[in-house]
Coordinates of C-alpha atoms in Angstrom, one line a residue:
Chain A
M131 CA -41.0 -5.7 -57.9
A132 CA -42.7 -8.2 -55.4
R133 CA -39.2 -8.3 -53.7
F134 CA -39.3 -4.8 -53.4
L135 CA -42.7 -4.3 -52.1
A136 CA -41.9 -7.0 -49.7
R137 CA -39.0 -5.2 -48.2
R138 CA -40.6 -2.2 -48.1
L139 CA -43.6 -3.8 -46.2
L140 CA -41.2 -5.4 -43.5
F141 CA -39.4 -1.8 -42.9
A142 CA -42.7 -0.3 -42.4
L143 CA -43.5 -3.1 -40.1
V144 CA -40.4 -2.7 -38.2
L145 CA -40.8 1.2 -38.4
V146 CA -44.4 0.9 -36.6
L147 CA -43.2 -1.7 -34.1
V148 CA -40.1 0.1 -33.1
V149 CA -41.5 3.7 -33.0
S150 CA -44.7 2.4 -31.0
S151 CA -43.0 0.5 -28.3
A152 CA -40.2 3.1 -27.8
S153 CA -43.0 5.7 -27.5
L154 CA -44.7 3.3 -24.7
V155 CA -42.1 2.8 -22.6
L156 CA -40.7 6.3 -22.8
A157 CA -44.2 7.4 -21.7
R158 CA -44.4 5.1 -18.9
L159 CA -40.7 5.8 -17.8
A160 CA -41.8 9.4 -17.7
P161 CA -42.5 10.9 -14.0
G162 CA -45.8 11.0 -12.9
D163 CA -48.9 9.0 -14.3
V164 CA -52.5 8.9 -14.8
T165 CA -53.3 8.7 -11.2
A166 CA -52.4 12.5 -10.9
Q167 CA -55.9 13.2 -12.9
L168 CA -57.9 11.8 -9.8
G169 CA -57.1 14.9 -7.6
P170 CA -55.4 15.1 -4.0
F171 CA -58.3 13.2 -2.3
A172 CA -58.2 9.8 -3.9
T173 CA -57.8 6.9 -1.6
P174 CA -55.1 4.5 -1.9
A175 CA -57.6 1.7 -3.0
E176 CA -58.7 4.0 -5.7
I177 CA -55.2 5.1 -7.1
A178 CA -54.2 1.1 -6.9
S179 CA -57.6 0.1 -8.6
T180 CA -56.8 2.9 -11.2
R181 CA -53.3 1.8 -11.8
A182 CA -54.2 -2.1 -12.3
R183 CA -56.9 -1.0 -14.7
F184 CA -54.3 0.5 -17.0
D185 CA -51.4 -2.4 -16.4
L186 CA -49.4 0.2 -14.3
D187 CA -48.8 -2.2 -11.7
R188 CA -46.6 -4.2 -13.8
T189 CA -43.2 -3.6 -15.0
P190 CA -42.7 -1.5 -18.3
L191 CA -41.6 -4.7 -20.0
Q192 CA -44.6 -6.7 -19.2
Q193 CA -46.7 -4.1 -20.0
L194 CA -45.4 -3.8 -23.4
M195 CA -45.8 -7.2 -24.1
L196 CA -49.6 -7.3 -22.9
W197 CA -50.2 -4.3 -25.1
A198 CA -48.4 -5.7 -28.2
G199 CA -50.3 -8.9 -27.6
R200 CA -53.2 -7.0 -27.7
A201 CA -52.3 -4.8 -30.4
M202 CA -51.9 -7.8 -32.6
R203 CA -55.7 -8.3 -32.4
F204 CA -56.2 -4.7 -33.2
E205 CA -57.1 -3.7 -29.5
F206 CA -54.9 -0.7 -28.6
G207 CA -56.1 -0.3 -25.2
D208 CA -58.4 2.7 -23.8
S209 CA -57.4 6.3 -23.5
F210 CA -56.9 7.3 -19.5
Q211 CA -57.6 11.0 -20.5
Y212 CA -61.0 10.3 -22.6
N213 CA -61.9 7.1 -21.3
R214 CA -62.5 5.8 -24.5
P215 CA -60.9 3.1 -27.0
V216 CA -57.6 4.5 -28.5
R217 CA -58.9 3.2 -32.2
E218 CA -61.7 5.6 -32.1
L219 CA -59.8 8.7 -31.0
I220 CA -57.2 8.2 -33.4
G221 CA -59.1 7.2 -36.3
R222 CA -60.7 10.5 -36.5
A223 CA -57.5 12.6 -35.7
A224 CA -55.6 10.9 -38.5
A225 CA -58.4 11.6 -40.8
N226 CA -58.0 15.1 -40.1
T227 CA -54.3 15.3 -40.4
A228 CA -54.3 13.1 -43.5
A229 CA -56.9 15.3 -45.0
L230 CA -54.5 18.8 -44.2
A231 CA -51.5 17.0 -45.3
I232 CA -53.1 15.8 -48.5
V233 CA -54.6 19.3 -49.6
A234 CA -51.2 20.9 -48.6
L235 CA -49.2 18.6 -50.6
A236 CA -51.6 19.1 -53.5
V237 CA -51.3 22.7 -53.3
A238 CA -47.6 22.8 -52.9
T239 CA -47.4 20.4 -56.2
F240 CA -49.9 22.5 -58.2
V241 CA -48.3 25.6 -57.4
G242 CA -44.4 25.1 -56.7
I243 CA -43.7 22.8 -59.8
P244 CA -45.4 25.0 -62.6
L245 CA -43.7 28.0 -61.3
G246 CA -40.4 25.7 -61.5
I247 CA -40.8 25.1 -64.6
F248 CA -41.3 28.6 -65.6
T249 CA -38.4 30.1 -63.7
G250 CA -36.1 27.1 -64.7
S251 CA -36.8 27.7 -68.5
R252 CA -36.9 31.6 -68.8
R253 CA -35.2 34.7 -67.7
G254 CA -36.7 38.2 -67.1
T255 CA -38.5 40.1 -64.5
A256 CA -41.3 37.8 -63.7
A257 CA -38.9 34.8 -63.1
A258 CA -36.7 36.9 -61.1
V259 CA -40.0 37.8 -59.1
V260 CA -40.8 34.4 -58.6
R261 CA -37.4 33.4 -57.6
G262 CA -37.0 36.0 -54.9
A263 CA -40.8 34.9 -53.6
S264 CA -39.7 31.5 -53.3
L265 CA -36.6 32.5 -51.4
V266 CA -38.4 34.4 -48.9
F267 CA -41.0 31.6 -48.3
L268 CA -38.1 29.0 -48.0
S269 CA -37.0 31.0 -45.0
V270 CA -40.6 31.1 -43.3
P271 CA -41.4 27.6 -41.7
P272 CA -45.1 26.7 -41.2
L273 CA -44.7 28.1 -37.7
L274 CA -44.2 31.5 -39.1
T275 CA -46.6 31.3 -42.2
S276 CA -49.4 29.8 -39.7
L277 CA -49.1 32.8 -37.1
F278 CA -49.0 35.0 -39.9
L279 CA -52.0 33.8 -41.6
V280 CA -53.8 33.4 -38.5
F281 CA -52.8 37.3 -37.7
I282 CA -54.5 38.3 -41.0
A283 CA -57.5 36.2 -40.6
A284 CA -57.9 37.7 -36.9
T285 CA -57.5 41.5 -38.5
T286 CA -59.5 41.2 -41.8
R287 CA -61.9 38.3 -40.7
I288 CA -62.2 37.0 -44.3
L289 CA -61.5 33.6 -43.2
P290 CA -61.9 32.0 -39.4
P291 CA -58.6 31.8 -37.6
G292 CA -58.8 28.6 -36.2
G293 CA -60.4 25.3 -35.6
M294 CA -62.0 22.8 -37.9
T295 CA -65.8 23.7 -37.8
T296 CA -67.9 26.1 -36.2
A297 CA -69.4 25.5 -32.8
G298 CA -73.0 23.9 -33.1
V299 CA -72.4 22.6 -36.7
L300 CA -72.8 19.1 -35.4
E301 CA -76.6 19.6 -35.8
M302 CA -76.4 20.6 -39.3
S303 CA -76.8 18.5 -42.3
W304 CA -73.6 16.9 -43.8
S305 CA -73.5 19.2 -46.6
A306 CA -73.5 22.0 -44.4
W307 CA -70.8 20.4 -42.0
L308 CA -68.7 19.8 -45.2
L309 CA -69.1 23.4 -46.3
D310 CA -68.0 24.7 -42.8
V311 CA -64.7 22.6 -42.8
A312 CA -64.1 23.6 -46.4
I313 CA -64.2 27.1 -45.1
H314 CA -61.7 26.3 -42.2
L315 CA -59.4 24.2 -44.2
P316 CA -57.6 26.8 -46.6
L317 CA -55.5 28.6 -43.9
P318 CA -53.9 26.0 -42.1
A319 CA -53.3 23.9 -45.6
L320 CA -51.8 27.4 -47.1
A321 CA -49.7 27.5 -44.1
L322 CA -48.2 24.1 -44.5
A323 CA -48.1 24.3 -48.2
L324 CA -46.5 27.6 -49.0
P325 CA -42.8 26.4 -47.5
I326 CA -43.0 23.1 -49.4
A327 CA -44.5 24.9 -52.7
A328 CA -41.1 27.1 -52.3
T329 CA -39.0 24.1 -51.8
F330 CA -40.7 22.3 -55.1
E331 CA -40.2 25.6 -57.0
R332 CA -36.4 25.8 -56.3
L333 CA -35.9 22.1 -56.9
Q334 CA -38.1 22.0 -60.4
S335 CA -35.9 25.3 -61.5
Q336 CA -32.8 23.8 -60.9
S337 CA -33.5 20.3 -62.3
M338 CA -35.3 22.1 -65.2
A339 CA -32.3 24.6 -66.0
D340 CA -30.0 21.5 -65.9
A341 CA -32.1 19.3 -68.4
L342 CA -32.5 22.6 -70.9
H343 CA -28.6 22.2 -71.0
Q344 CA -28.4 18.6 -71.7
P345 CA -27.4 17.7 -75.4
F346 CA -30.9 16.2 -76.4
A347 CA -32.6 19.4 -75.4
V348 CA -30.1 21.6 -77.4
A349 CA -30.5 19.0 -80.1
A350 CA -34.3 19.1 -80.4
L351 CA -34.3 23.0 -80.3
A352 CA -31.6 22.8 -83.3
R353 CA -33.8 20.6 -85.3
G354 CA -36.6 23.3 -85.0
V355 CA -38.8 21.9 -82.2
A356 CA -41.0 24.5 -80.7
P357 CA -39.3 25.7 -77.2
H358 CA -42.6 24.9 -75.5
D359 CA -42.7 21.4 -76.7
V360 CA -39.3 20.8 -75.6
I361 CA -39.7 21.9 -72.3
T362 CA -43.0 20.3 -71.4
R363 CA -42.4 16.9 -73.4
H364 CA -38.8 16.6 -73.6
A365 CA -37.0 18.5 -70.6
W366 CA -39.8 18.3 -67.9
P367 CA -39.9 14.6 -67.8
V368 CA -36.2 13.9 -67.3
S369 CA -36.1 16.9 -64.5
L370 CA -38.8 15.1 -62.7
R371 CA -36.4 12.8 -60.7
P372 CA -35.1 15.1 -57.8
I373 CA -38.6 16.1 -57.3
C374 CA -39.7 12.4 -57.1
A375 CA -36.9 11.7 -54.5
V376 CA -38.0 14.5 -52.5
Y377 CA -41.7 13.4 -52.3
G378 CA -40.6 10.9 -49.8
L379 CA -39.3 13.0 -47.4
A380 CA -41.7 15.7 -47.8
I381 CA -44.1 13.2 -46.0
G382 CA -41.9 13.4 -42.8
A383 CA -41.7 17.3 -43.2
L384 CA -45.5 17.5 -43.7
L385 CA -45.9 15.5 -40.5
S386 CA -43.5 17.6 -38.5
G387 CA -45.0 20.7 -40.2
S388 CA -48.6 19.8 -39.6
F389 CA -47.9 19.2 -35.7
V390 CA -46.9 23.0 -35.4
V391 CA -49.8 24.2 -37.8
E392 CA -52.6 22.2 -36.1
F393 CA -51.2 23.8 -32.8
V394 CA -51.6 27.2 -34.0
T395 CA -54.9 26.9 -35.6
A396 CA -56.5 24.4 -33.3
W397 CA -56.8 21.8 -36.2
P398 CA -57.8 18.6 -34.4
G399 CA -55.4 16.4 -35.6
L400 CA -52.8 13.7 -34.7
G401 CA -50.2 16.1 -33.7
R402 CA -52.6 18.0 -31.0
L403 CA -53.9 14.6 -30.0
M404 CA -50.2 13.3 -28.9
Y405 CA -49.2 16.4 -27.4
E406 CA -52.1 16.3 -25.1
A407 CA -51.5 12.5 -24.5
L408 CA -47.8 13.2 -23.6
R409 CA -48.4 16.0 -21.5
A410 CA -51.1 13.5 -19.5
R411 CA -48.9 10.6 -19.7
D412 CA -51.8 9.1 -21.5
I413 CA -49.5 5.9 -22.4
Y414 CA -51.8 4.0 -24.8
L415 CA -52.6 6.9 -26.5
V416 CA -49.1 7.8 -27.0
A417 CA -48.2 4.8 -28.3
G418 CA -51.2 4.7 -30.8
C419 CA -50.6 8.2 -32.3
A420 CA -46.8 7.2 -32.7
A421 CA -47.9 3.8 -34.6
T422 CA -50.1 5.8 -36.7
G423 CA -47.4 8.7 -37.4
G424 CA -45.0 5.8 -38.2
L425 CA -47.5 4.1 -40.7
F426 CA -48.1 7.5 -42.6
L427 CA -44.2 7.6 -42.7
A428 CA -43.8 4.1 -44.1
F429 CA -46.5 5.0 -46.6
G430 CA -44.9 8.1 -47.7
S431 CA -41.6 6.6 -48.5
L432 CA -43.4 3.9 -50.5
I433 CA -45.2 6.5 -52.4
G434 CA -42.1 8.4 -53.0
D435 CA -40.0 5.3 -54.1
L436 CA -42.9 4.4 -56.4
L437 CA -43.0 7.7 -58.1
L438 CA -39.0 7.7 -58.4
A439 CA -39.4 4.5 -60.2
A440 CA -42.2 5.8 -62.4
A441 CA -40.2 8.9 -63.6
D442 CA -36.5 7.4 -63.7
P443 CA -36.3 3.9 -65.8
R444 CA -32.9 2.9 -64.2
V445 CA -34.4 3.1 -60.6
R446 CA -37.2 0.6 -61.9
E447 CA -34.5 -1.9 -63.3
A448 CA -32.4 -1.7 -60.3
Q449 CA -35.4 -2.5 -58.1
A450 CA -36.4 -5.2 -60.4
G451 CA -33.0 -6.6 -60.1
A452 CA -33.1 -6.3 -56.4
Chain B
M264 CA -26.9 38.7 -52.1
K265 CA -24.3 36.4 -50.4
R266 CA -22.6 39.5 -48.9
A267 CA -25.9 40.7 -47.7
G268 CA -26.8 37.5 -46.0
R269 CA -23.5 37.3 -44.0
V270 CA -23.6 40.9 -43.0
L271 CA -27.1 40.2 -41.7
L272 CA -26.0 37.3 -39.9
A273 CA -22.7 39.0 -38.2
L274 CA -25.1 41.9 -37.5
V275 CA -27.6 39.7 -35.4
V276 CA -24.8 38.0 -33.6
L277 CA -23.6 41.5 -32.6
V278 CA -26.8 42.5 -31.6
A279 CA -27.1 39.5 -29.4
I280 CA -23.6 40.0 -27.7
A281 CA -24.4 43.7 -27.1
A282 CA -28.0 43.3 -25.8
P283 CA -27.3 44.7 -22.3
W284 CA -25.9 47.8 -23.8
L285 CA -28.5 48.2 -26.6
A286 CA -31.6 47.4 -24.7
P287 CA -33.3 50.5 -23.2
N288 CA -35.1 48.7 -20.4
P289 CA -34.2 45.5 -18.2
P290 CA -35.7 42.3 -20.1
A291 CA -37.7 41.6 -16.6
Q292 CA -39.0 45.1 -15.7
V293 CA -42.6 45.3 -15.4
F294 CA -44.2 48.6 -16.2
D295 CA -47.6 48.3 -14.3
D296 CA -49.5 50.5 -16.3
L297 CA -48.4 49.6 -19.4
L298 CA -49.8 46.0 -20.4
Y299 CA -49.8 45.9 -24.1
A300 CA -48.8 49.4 -24.8
P301 CA -48.1 50.1 -28.4
P302 CA -44.6 51.0 -29.5
T303 CA -43.4 54.7 -29.1
P304 CA -41.7 55.6 -32.1
I305 CA -38.7 58.0 -32.2
R306 CA -39.1 61.7 -33.2
F307 CA -36.1 63.0 -34.6
T308 CA -37.0 66.9 -34.7
P309 CA -36.0 68.8 -33.0
A310 CA -34.0 66.2 -31.1
P311 CA -34.4 62.7 -30.8
S312 CA -37.2 62.0 -28.2
I313 CA -40.4 60.4 -27.6
Y314 CA -44.0 61.1 -26.6
P315 CA -44.7 59.9 -23.3
Q316 CA -47.8 57.7 -23.1
R317 CA -50.4 57.2 -20.4
L318 CA -53.2 54.5 -19.8
V319 CA -56.4 56.3 -20.2
S320 CA -58.7 53.5 -20.0
R321 CA -57.6 49.9 -18.1
L322 CA -60.8 48.3 -19.7
E323 CA -60.4 49.4 -23.2
R324 CA -56.6 49.2 -22.9
R325 CA -56.5 52.8 -24.4
F326 CA -53.5 54.9 -24.3
E327 CA -52.7 58.7 -24.8
Q328 CA -49.7 60.4 -26.1
D329 CA -48.6 63.6 -24.4
R330 CA -47.7 65.5 -27.5
E331 CA -47.0 68.8 -25.6
H332 CA -44.1 67.4 -23.7
P333 CA -41.9 65.1 -25.5
A334 CA -39.4 63.2 -23.3
A335 CA -35.8 63.7 -24.8
L336 CA -33.5 60.3 -25.2
Q337 CA -30.7 60.0 -22.9
W338 CA -27.5 58.8 -24.3
F339 CA -24.9 56.5 -22.7
T340 CA -26.7 56.6 -19.1
D341 CA -26.8 53.7 -16.8
G342 CA -24.5 51.6 -19.3
R343 CA -27.2 51.7 -22.1
L344 CA -27.0 53.3 -25.5
A345 CA -30.5 55.1 -25.3
T346 CA -33.1 55.1 -22.9
V347 CA -35.7 57.1 -21.2
P348 CA -35.9 56.7 -17.7
E349 CA -39.6 56.4 -16.4
A350 CA -39.5 59.6 -13.9
Q351 CA -38.9 61.8 -17.2
G352 CA -41.8 60.3 -19.4
G353 CA -40.2 57.2 -20.2
P354 CA -40.2 54.1 -20.9
L355 CA -38.8 54.0 -24.3
L356 CA -41.0 51.0 -26.1
L357 CA -39.6 50.7 -29.4
L358 CA -41.8 47.4 -30.1
G359 CA -44.4 48.0 -27.6
A360 CA -45.0 45.9 -24.2
D361 CA -46.3 42.8 -23.7
R362 CA -49.1 41.2 -21.3
F363 CA -47.1 41.8 -18.4
G364 CA -46.1 45.1 -19.4
R365 CA -42.7 44.2 -20.5
D366 CA -40.7 45.9 -23.1
T367 CA -40.7 43.6 -25.9
F368 CA -37.6 45.4 -28.1
S369 CA -35.2 44.9 -24.8
R370 CA -36.7 41.2 -24.5
L371 CA -36.1 40.3 -28.2
L372 CA -32.5 41.3 -27.8
Y373 CA -32.1 39.3 -24.8
G374 CA -34.0 36.3 -26.3
A375 CA -31.6 36.4 -29.4
R376 CA -28.6 35.4 -26.7
A377 CA -30.7 32.2 -25.5
T378 CA -31.9 31.5 -28.9
L379 CA -28.8 31.6 -30.9
A380 CA -26.7 30.3 -28.2
L381 CA -29.0 27.0 -27.9
A382 CA -28.8 26.8 -31.6
A383 CA -25.0 27.4 -31.7
V384 CA -24.2 24.5 -29.1
S385 CA -26.6 22.1 -30.6
T386 CA -25.3 22.8 -33.9
L387 CA -21.7 21.9 -32.8
L388 CA -23.0 19.0 -30.8
A389 CA -24.7 17.5 -33.7
L390 CA -22.0 18.3 -35.9
A391 CA -19.4 16.4 -33.5
I392 CA -21.6 13.5 -32.9
G393 CA -22.2 13.2 -36.5
A394 CA -18.5 13.3 -37.6
L395 CA -17.7 10.7 -35.1
I396 CA -20.3 8.1 -36.1
G397 CA -20.0 9.0 -39.7
G398 CA -16.4 8.8 -39.5
V399 CA -16.1 5.5 -37.7
A400 CA -18.7 3.8 -40.1
G401 CA -16.9 5.0 -43.0
Y402 CA -13.4 4.3 -41.8
A403 CA -14.3 1.0 -40.5
G404 CA -16.5 -0.2 -43.0
G405 CA -18.0 -3.9 -43.0
T406 CA -20.5 -5.0 -40.6
L407 CA -20.0 -1.9 -38.1
D408 CA -20.4 0.5 -41.0
D409 CA -23.7 -1.5 -42.0
L410 CA -25.1 -1.2 -38.5
L411 CA -24.3 2.7 -38.0
S412 CA -25.7 3.3 -41.4
R413 CA -29.0 1.3 -40.8
F414 CA -28.9 3.1 -37.6
T415 CA -28.5 6.6 -39.1
D416 CA -30.9 6.0 -41.9
F417 CA -33.7 4.7 -39.3
V418 CA -33.4 8.0 -37.1
L419 CA -33.3 10.1 -40.5
V420 CA -36.5 9.1 -41.3
L421 CA -38.4 10.0 -37.9
P422 CA -40.2 13.3 -38.0
A423 CA -37.9 15.3 -35.9
M424 CA -40.5 17.4 -34.3
Y425 CA -42.4 14.6 -32.9
V426 CA -39.3 13.2 -31.6
A427 CA -38.1 16.1 -29.7
L428 CA -42.0 16.9 -28.6
A429 CA -41.9 13.1 -27.0
L430 CA -38.4 13.5 -25.6
R431 CA -39.3 16.6 -24.0
A432 CA -42.4 15.8 -22.8
V433 CA -41.4 12.8 -21.0
M434 CA -39.0 14.5 -18.9
P435 CA -40.3 16.7 -15.7
L436 CA -42.5 19.8 -17.4
V437 CA -41.2 22.3 -15.0
L438 CA -37.5 22.7 -14.8
P439 CA -35.0 25.4 -14.2
P440 CA -33.5 27.3 -17.3
A441 CA -29.9 26.1 -16.9
T442 CA -31.4 22.4 -17.0
V443 CA -33.7 23.2 -20.0
F444 CA -30.9 24.8 -21.9
V445 CA -28.9 21.6 -21.3
L446 CA -32.0 19.4 -22.2
L447 CA -33.1 20.9 -25.3
G448 CA -29.2 21.1 -26.8
G449 CA -29.0 17.2 -26.4
I450 CA -32.5 16.8 -27.6
F451 CA -31.7 18.5 -30.8
A452 CA -28.1 17.3 -31.0
L453 CA -29.8 13.6 -31.0
L454 CA -32.0 14.6 -33.9
G455 CA -29.5 16.4 -36.1
W456 CA -26.6 14.1 -36.0
P457 CA -27.6 11.5 -38.5
I458 CA -27.7 13.7 -41.9
V459 CA -24.3 14.9 -40.7
A460 CA -23.0 11.4 -40.3
R461 CA -24.3 10.3 -43.7
G462 CA -22.4 12.9 -45.6
V463 CA -19.3 12.2 -43.5
R464 CA -19.3 8.6 -43.9
A465 CA -19.6 8.7 -47.8
I466 CA -16.5 11.4 -47.7
I467 CA -14.3 9.3 -45.4
A468 CA -14.9 6.2 -46.9
S469 CA -13.7 7.4 -50.3
E470 CA -10.8 9.4 -48.5
R471 CA -9.7 6.2 -46.8
E472 CA -8.5 4.8 -50.2
R473 CA -6.5 7.8 -50.9
D474 CA -2.6 7.6 -50.9
Y475 CA -2.1 9.9 -48.1
A476 CA -4.3 7.6 -45.8
V477 CA -2.7 4.5 -46.9
A478 CA 0.8 6.1 -46.3
G479 CA -0.4 7.2 -42.9
H480 CA -1.3 3.4 -42.2
A481 CA 1.8 2.3 -43.6
L482 CA 4.0 4.5 -41.2
G483 CA 2.1 3.4 -38.2
A484 CA -0.1 5.7 -37.4
T485 CA -3.2 4.6 -35.3
P486 CA -6.6 4.7 -36.8
A487 CA -7.8 7.3 -34.3
R488 CA -5.1 9.4 -35.5
I489 CA -5.8 8.6 -39.0
L490 CA -9.2 9.4 -39.0
L491 CA -9.4 12.4 -36.4
R492 CA -6.0 14.2 -37.8
H493 CA -6.0 13.3 -41.6
L494 CA -9.2 12.1 -42.7
L495 CA -11.9 14.0 -40.9
P496 CA -10.7 17.7 -42.0
A497 CA -11.7 16.5 -45.7
A498 CA -15.1 16.6 -44.5
G499 CA -14.7 20.4 -43.2
G500 CA -16.4 21.9 -46.2
Y501 CA -19.2 19.3 -45.8
L502 CA -19.4 20.3 -42.1
G503 CA -19.6 23.9 -42.8
V504 CA -22.6 23.4 -45.1
Q505 CA -24.3 21.3 -42.5
A506 CA -24.0 23.7 -40.0
T507 CA -25.9 26.3 -41.9
L508 CA -28.9 23.8 -42.4
L509 CA -28.7 23.0 -38.6
L510 CA -28.7 26.3 -37.2
P511 CA -32.2 27.6 -38.3
A512 CA -33.6 24.5 -37.8
F513 CA -32.5 24.3 -34.2
I514 CA -33.9 28.1 -33.6
L515 CA -37.3 26.8 -35.2
A516 CA -37.3 23.7 -32.9
E517 CA -36.8 25.9 -29.8
A518 CA -39.3 28.4 -30.8
T519 CA -41.7 25.7 -31.5
L520 CA -41.1 23.7 -28.3
S521 CA -41.4 26.9 -26.7
Y522 CA -44.5 28.2 -28.1
V523 CA -46.3 24.8 -26.9
G524 CA -45.0 25.5 -23.6
L525 CA -42.4 22.3 -23.4
G526 CA -39.4 24.8 -23.9
F527 CA -37.9 27.6 -21.5
P528 CA -40.2 28.5 -18.5
E529 CA -42.0 32.0 -19.7
T530 CA -39.9 34.3 -17.4
V531 CA -36.6 33.7 -19.4
P532 CA -36.7 35.7 -22.6
T533 CA -36.4 33.7 -25.9
W534 CA -37.8 34.1 -29.1
G535 CA -40.0 31.1 -28.4
T536 CA -41.3 32.1 -25.1
M537 CA -41.7 35.4 -26.6
L538 CA -43.7 33.8 -29.2
Q539 CA -46.1 32.1 -26.9
E540 CA -47.6 35.6 -26.5
A541 CA -49.2 35.5 -29.8
A542 CA -50.9 32.6 -29.5
N543 CA -53.4 34.9 -27.8
V544 CA -55.5 35.3 -31.3
S545 CA -57.8 38.0 -30.0
M546 CA -54.9 40.0 -28.8
L547 CA -53.0 39.4 -32.0
A548 CA -54.9 41.9 -34.0
E549 CA -54.5 44.6 -31.2
A550 CA -51.0 44.4 -30.6
P551 CA -49.3 42.8 -33.7
W552 CA -46.2 43.5 -32.1
M553 CA -46.2 40.5 -30.5
L554 CA -45.1 38.7 -33.9
A555 CA -41.8 40.5 -33.4
P556 CA -39.9 37.4 -32.5
A557 CA -41.4 35.6 -35.7
A558 CA -39.8 38.5 -37.8
A559 CA -36.7 38.0 -35.9
I560 CA -36.5 34.2 -36.8
F561 CA -37.4 35.0 -40.5
V562 CA -34.6 37.5 -40.4
V563 CA -32.2 35.1 -39.3
V564 CA -33.4 32.0 -41.5
L565 CA -33.4 34.4 -44.5
A566 CA -29.8 35.8 -43.6
V567 CA -28.6 31.9 -43.7
N568 CA -30.5 31.2 -46.8
L569 CA -29.0 34.2 -48.6
A570 CA -25.4 33.5 -47.2
V571 CA -25.4 30.0 -48.7
Q572 CA -27.3 30.8 -51.7
G573 CA -25.3 30.3 -54.9
T574 CA -22.9 27.8 -53.2
G575 CA -24.8 25.3 -55.3
R576 CA -23.7 21.8 -54.2
A577 CA -21.6 20.8 -51.3
P578 CA -18.0 21.6 -51.8
V579 CA -16.9 17.9 -51.7
Q580 CA -18.5 15.5 -54.4
L581 CA -20.6 12.7 -52.5
E582 CA -21.2 9.3 -53.7
P583 CA -24.4 9.2 -55.7

């Protein structure tokens, strides 16, 4: 187990390193740089001093090395655009994205899996309706769900159609702030969760149906174990394997999806920050965002692997042996 | 259900091909006084016709229908199936007009061409790259296989949307449409190939051991010939299944990039550039027909999902 964890940590390190340096060099090589923001009347001396301040007068490789050296000491440089340390900016955005993703994943899990157990173990109209609904939601990616929910929110005015807080909420107490965020959260979280819930439902339904056809389930039914017990206590644990396998991949989907949702619903998360940094050629902010995204990914796939090991003893043994 | 999906897909492709004939108005034509004009539904009695609409209040964006003088649809004029010339009470706006007063329905039909063409080209490219890399990895085995497989797995882990965003954003932001088409096609192919390569590698690695491949080798066929002519066809079914997964993903990627302003320029009608107008939340409630491209994307993705539903597993058994 220790060796397995060590390997995963090494993978995470490589992922974060490669992703952040690649994006740093990519953003550096892109046409245009931060001096465009000084406006047309900047003197050559001002432009030169700005370039020097952000290491833009060095070669990309030198800049990468300098940045990597400082990153080892957890100094990720300053953002050109906001004129603030990258660490501060990213901390807040990453927390917002993580909150959105975790709530969406929880909703998808608690909606998708029970419904999947239901449709996988039963026939009839209700199951057919759920199956049809999940096929529909499988076809509406987060871009469409978020647009549609924003449209509904804008016409009915039940929920705020965008943003994370109302203007002026910073002067309120923290409890009022929390309540305000709680009102803004359901729309983007639901937009992100619906397609994933549909995926979970389909997977769980399929694997539940498979598990119920296996000899041990048939034998349990023949011995007179109540069907409810066979489903929840015997078949369900066996059917969990494909779900756990997809959890690790779901993190990538959540990150990709959350970019779109953050954009449509104006949620101030990592996706929006990275988009604006990329457009403004804010090199250090781009690299910081990429590193954070890489961390999320590595963490997600680690969780996925641990879940898989928890659900399937065979995987556990293979990992222990590795 | 499967047949319904296929019919729907064929229909969308046909509509895209026949867009210049089906569209009632040129996609770029601006109707000055019809910004955000609502749809003009077709009345079927006594003859197919529409009520001409006129701008009453520019500030409130209020339109009035002239119910006294319905304008009849003109069939097969100007090389179009049905249209209503402006002089005779037109235009015919089946899905309303956008913020520049352009016909949403016509733009939707033309947009299908750009969007579907881009998705199809990128899918073919991704399949080709994936088949090549996967094929070489599976056929060569050993160190090369290890290297290629590691690389494939690494690209597979990256969240595609962010990579596409980063690759597109570091290019010059304003480019001509043809360049954008090539650029996006390339980016999408770069993101789509790993999943193809992984499956192809597994298939080729098991096919390589079969008698016919060994026989080909014994008869002196070159590795390239064995791989391309004899082994890759075995992965055909798998490639077909992957195509149905990649196509909707690429349609969506185009829509997303254009939505955030990094895709095609606004003048080119694609589903993505059209969807950009839906970003204006306050107008969305007044002009819900701005969501038409979203509905179109939904129809295509649903059609693909229906068409592949029930095929269950990929026809070729993969390694566990």
